[in-house]
Amino acid sequence: MRVLLALGGNAMTNMDGRARVEDQLAAAQTAMAAVAGLVAERVDVVITHGNGPQVGNLLVKNELAAAVVPPVPLDWCGAQTQGTLGFILMNALDTALAERGLDKRSATVVTRARVAGDDPGFTTPTKPIGRFLPAAEAQLLVEHGETWQDRGEKGWRRVVASPEPLEILDGPAVHALVEAGFVVVANGGGGIPVVHDPNGSLRGVEAVIDKDLGAVLLARTVAADVLVIATDVPRAVLRYGEPDAEPVGLVTVAEMRRLAGEGHFASGSMGPKVDAACRFVEQGGSRSVITDLQHIVTAVADPAGQSAGTVVVPNPTGG
Ligand code: ADP
Ligand code: MG
């Protein structure tokens, strides 16, 4: 069995969202203990991860140091976080594998995701990134060509495009490593967005790809059977936060789409995960799972979703 594991922001930071070095190392340790559990079950694992807090920190450094060293573009920040997070995940994974006496090598591939230059996201940016700034400081960055929006009380915030990922250009390299038996970390932050210019050259763009959509594309690229979206709740929940809240266990993709249509899953948090889970199954995947790190191994071993996780499966055929 081959699993694509997508680690959410909170699987990579402290519970309170802080991304100090020690927070990230501790989070990586917890997540990779779960991965070692899967490897022990003879599962091929490909890992992808969010990078929001890490890129946010890099942007602050850019802002504060702009008068001394040139700021780097957002796609460079994406590449940097893929490298750094790949590094700490591999260290944590090697330790977790050694503890179980498992002989398996890891690798990280910095991956580019192609997006369309005319994606509507570029004309109407919607994805807020980085910290809030007072109007005067935001104005300076607007003069440097960035788009910032007045968000009221909290101040101004940068917004960028969130284009649809079309192709992972480095997918074949990831696939080859998986086939060769490596546990591969790839496509963090949804992939580094690049566009093909009319003259054929590739160019990084200042945009953010949804990590869960990037995960679906990577899952298809490596022919994964199961997409696991790891977050900080054991299951997606209907009427979330209300007295009659009800966790979703095993569900067909048609039913999950219907529930999403009723507005049960908040956009910007559970919504994109449910959408990604549905897409993977609609595109031929055998199962998607949404759960927390503690339940990954149990959920993967239990296709009926009885013990753990929200499990999205194909619609019955012929019905
Ligand atoms: P991550 O950082 O792991 O990618 P998010 O924080 O974006 O994850 O999304 C997970 C969060 O979504 C949960 O902690 C929960 O607060 C929120 N959430 C919103 N709607 C739901 C729902 N219907 N069921 C479960 N969690 C939900
Ligand atoms: Mg979160």
PDB file of N, CA, C and O and ligand atoms in Angstrom, residues 8-10 211 230-233 235-237 240 264-266 268-270 273, ligand 1:
ATOM      1  N   GLY A   8      -0.410  18.965   8.325  1.00  0.00           N
ATOM      2  CA  GLY A   8      -0.932  20.330   8.420  1.00  0.00           C
ATOM      3  C   GLY A   8      -0.015  21.232   9.210  1.00  0.00           C
ATOM      4  O   GLY A   8       0.978  20.778   9.790  1.00  0.00           O
ATOM      5  N   GLY A   9      -0.368  22.495   9.249  1.00  0.00           N
ATOM      6  CA  GLY A   9       0.434  23.491   9.951  1.00  0.00           C
ATOM      7  C   GLY A   9       0.727  23.083  11.378  1.00  0.00           C
ATOM      8  O   GLY A   9       1.865  23.154  11.849  1.00  0.00           O
ATOM      9  N   ASN A  10      -0.314  22.591  12.076  1.00  0.00           N
ATOM     10  CA  ASN A  10      -0.105  22.296  13.493  1.00  0.00           C
ATOM     11  C   ASN A  10       0.654  20.994  13.712  1.00  0.00           C
ATOM     12  O   ASN A  10       1.091  20.718  14.821  1.00  0.00           O
ATOM     13  N   LYS A 211      -1.936  23.777   0.220  1.00  0.00           N
ATOM     14  CA  LYS A 211      -1.138  22.589   0.540  1.00  0.00           C
ATOM     15  C   LYS A 211      -1.909  21.299   0.283  1.00  0.00           C
ATOM     16  O   LYS A 211      -1.350  20.308  -0.184  1.00  0.00           O
ATOM     17  N   ALA A 230      -3.332  14.892   7.735  1.00  0.00           N
ATOM     18  CA  ALA A 230      -3.163  14.920   9.184  1.00  0.00           C
ATOM     19  C   ALA A 230      -3.342  16.338   9.698  1.00  0.00           C
ATOM     20  O   ALA A 230      -2.741  17.280   9.201  1.00  0.00           O
ATOM     21  N   THR A 231      -4.198  16.486  10.706  1.00  0.00           N
ATOM     22  CA  THR A 231      -4.438  17.802  11.299  1.00  0.00           C
ATOM     23  C   THR A 231      -4.554  17.631  12.810  1.00  0.00           C
ATOM     24  O   THR A 231      -3.980  16.685  13.366  1.00  0.00           O
ATOM     25  N   ASP A 232      -5.255  18.528  13.500  1.00  0.00           N
ATOM     26  CA  ASP A 232      -5.289  18.445  14.959  1.00  0.00           C
ATOM     27  C   ASP A 232      -6.633  17.974  15.499  1.00  0.00           C
ATOM     28  O   ASP A 232      -6.888  18.096  16.693  1.00  0.00           O
ATOM     29  N   VAL A 233      -7.495  17.446  14.641  1.00  0.00           N
ATOM     30  CA  VAL A 233      -8.758  16.862  15.112  1.00  0.00           C
ATOM     31  C   VAL A 233      -8.849  15.425  14.563  1.00  0.00           C
ATOM     32  O   VAL A 233      -8.400  15.160  13.451  1.00  0.00           O
ATOM     33  N   ARG A 235     -11.407  13.687  13.610  1.00  0.00           N
ATOM     34  CA  ARG A 235     -12.364  13.525  12.518  1.00  0.00           C
ATOM     35  C   ARG A 235     -12.949  14.873  12.121  1.00  0.00           C
ATOM     36  O   ARG A 235     -13.031  15.793  12.953  1.00  0.00           O
ATOM     37  N   ALA A 236     -13.407  14.979  10.886  1.00  0.00           N
ATOM     38  CA  ALA A 236     -14.238  16.119  10.495  1.00  0.00           C
ATOM     39  C   ALA A 236     -15.584  15.959  11.186  1.00  0.00           C
ATOM     40  O   ALA A 236     -16.044  14.841  11.424  1.00  0.00           O
ATOM     41  N   VAL A 237     -16.191  17.071  11.518  1.00  0.00           N
ATOM     42  CA  VAL A 237     -17.377  17.048  12.380  1.00  0.00           C
ATOM     43  C   VAL A 237     -18.521  17.824  11.728  1.00  0.00           C
ATOM     44  O   VAL A 237     -18.301  18.890  11.133  1.00  0.00           O
ATOM     45  N   TYR A 240     -20.057  21.557  13.666  1.00  0.00           N
ATOM     46  CA  TYR A 240     -18.844  21.728  14.485  1.00  0.00           C
ATOM     47  C   TYR A 240     -19.045  22.816  15.540  1.00  0.00           C
ATOM     48  O   TYR A 240     -19.519  23.908  15.231  1.00  0.00           O
ATOM     49  N   HIS A 264     -20.872  22.546   6.429  1.00  0.00           N
ATOM     50  CA  HIS A 264     -20.383  22.032   7.716  1.00  0.00           C
ATOM     51  C   HIS A 264     -18.897  22.298   7.960  1.00  0.00           C
ATOM     52  O   HIS A 264     -18.452  22.305   9.103  1.00  0.00           O
ATOM     53  N   PHE A 265     -18.120  22.490   6.871  1.00  0.00           N
ATOM     54  CA  PHE A 265     -16.668  22.540   7.011  1.00  0.00           C
ATOM     55  C   PHE A 265     -16.146  23.927   6.640  1.00  0.00           C
ATOM     56  O   PHE A 265     -16.247  24.342   5.494  1.00  0.00           O
ATOM     57  N   ALA A 266     -15.588  24.609   7.635  1.00  0.00           N
ATOM     58  CA  ALA A 266     -15.199  26.009   7.474  1.00  0.00           C
ATOM     59  C   ALA A 266     -14.175  26.188   6.348  1.00  0.00           C
ATOM     60  O   ALA A 266     -13.210  25.430   6.247  1.00  0.00           O
ATOM     61  N   GLY A 268     -11.014  27.692   4.636  1.00  0.00           N
ATOM     62  CA  GLY A 268      -9.773  28.142   5.257  1.00  0.00           C
ATOM     63  C   GLY A 268      -9.260  27.209   6.344  1.00  0.00           C
ATOM     64  O   GLY A 268      -8.152  27.382   6.824  1.00  0.00           O
ATOM     65  N   SER A 269     -10.051  26.206   6.768  1.00  0.00           N
ATOM     66  CA  SER A 269      -9.515  25.211   7.709  1.00  0.00           C
ATOM     67  C   SER A 269      -9.946  23.808   7.275  1.00  0.00           C
ATOM     68  O   SER A 269      -9.241  23.148   6.516  1.00  0.00           O
ATOM     69  N   MET A 270     -11.114  23.347   7.730  1.00  0.00           N
ATOM     70  CA  MET A 270     -11.534  21.990   7.375  1.00  0.00           C
ATOM     71  C   MET A 270     -12.030  21.903   5.927  1.00  0.00           C
ATOM     72  O   MET A 270     -11.915  20.861   5.282  1.00  0.00           O
ATOM     73  N   LYS A 273      -9.537  20.719   3.299  1.00  0.00           N
ATOM     74  CA  LYS A 273      -9.140  19.326   3.534  1.00  0.00           C
ATOM     75  C   LYS A 273     -10.218  18.381   2.992  1.00  0.00           C
ATOM     76  O   LYS A 273      -9.911  17.367   2.357  1.00  0.00           O
TER      77      LYS A 273
HETATM   78  P1  ADP B   1      -3.892  22.446   9.721  1.00  0.00           P
HETATM   79  O1  ADP B   1      -3.197  23.640  10.331  1.00  0.00           O
HETATM   80  O2  ADP B   1      -3.597  21.156  10.379  1.00  0.00           O
HETATM   81  O3  ADP B   1      -3.732  22.368   8.228  1.00  0.00           O
HETATM   82  P2  ADP B   1      -6.406  23.862  10.137  1.00  0.00           P
HETATM   83  O4  ADP B   1      -6.138  24.531  11.435  1.00  0.00           O
HETATM   84  O5  ADP B   1      -6.374  24.679   8.908  1.00  0.00           O
HETATM   85  O6  ADP B   1      -5.431  22.606  10.001  1.00  0.00           O
HETATM   86  O7  ADP B   1      -7.787  23.056  10.178  1.00  0.00           O
HETATM   87  C1  ADP B   1      -8.109  22.210  11.266  1.00  0.00           C
HETATM   88  C2  ADP B   1      -9.100  22.946  12.142  1.00  0.00           C
HETATM   89  O8  ADP B   1     -10.320  23.092  11.433  1.00  0.00           O
HETATM   90  C3  ADP B   1      -9.522  22.264  13.411  1.00  0.00           C
HETATM   91  O9  ADP B   1      -8.600  22.486  14.447  1.00  0.00           O
HETATM   92  C4  ADP B   1     -10.871  22.924  13.696  1.00  0.00           C
HETATM   93  O10 ADP B   1     -10.702  23.996  14.587  1.00  0.00           O
HETATM   94  C5  ADP B   1     -11.299  23.505  12.357  1.00  0.00           C
HETATM   95  N1  ADP B   1     -12.609  23.090  11.867  1.00  0.00           N
HETATM   96  C6  ADP B   1     -13.453  23.895  11.202  1.00  0.00           C
HETATM   97  N2  ADP B   1     -14.557  23.268  10.847  1.00  0.00           N
HETATM   98  C7  ADP B   1     -14.432  21.979  11.289  1.00  0.00           C
HETATM   99  C8  ADP B   1     -15.277  20.825  11.232  1.00  0.00           C
HETATM  100  N3  ADP B   1     -16.457  20.855  10.625  1.00  0.00           N
HETATM  101  N4  ADP B   1     -14.806  19.683  11.773  1.00  0.00           N
HETATM  102  C9  ADP B   1     -13.620  19.630  12.386  1.00  0.00           C
HETATM  103  N5  ADP B   1     -12.770  20.699  12.488  1.00  0.00           N
HETATM  104  C10 ADP B   1     -13.183  21.865  11.942  1.00  0.00           C
END
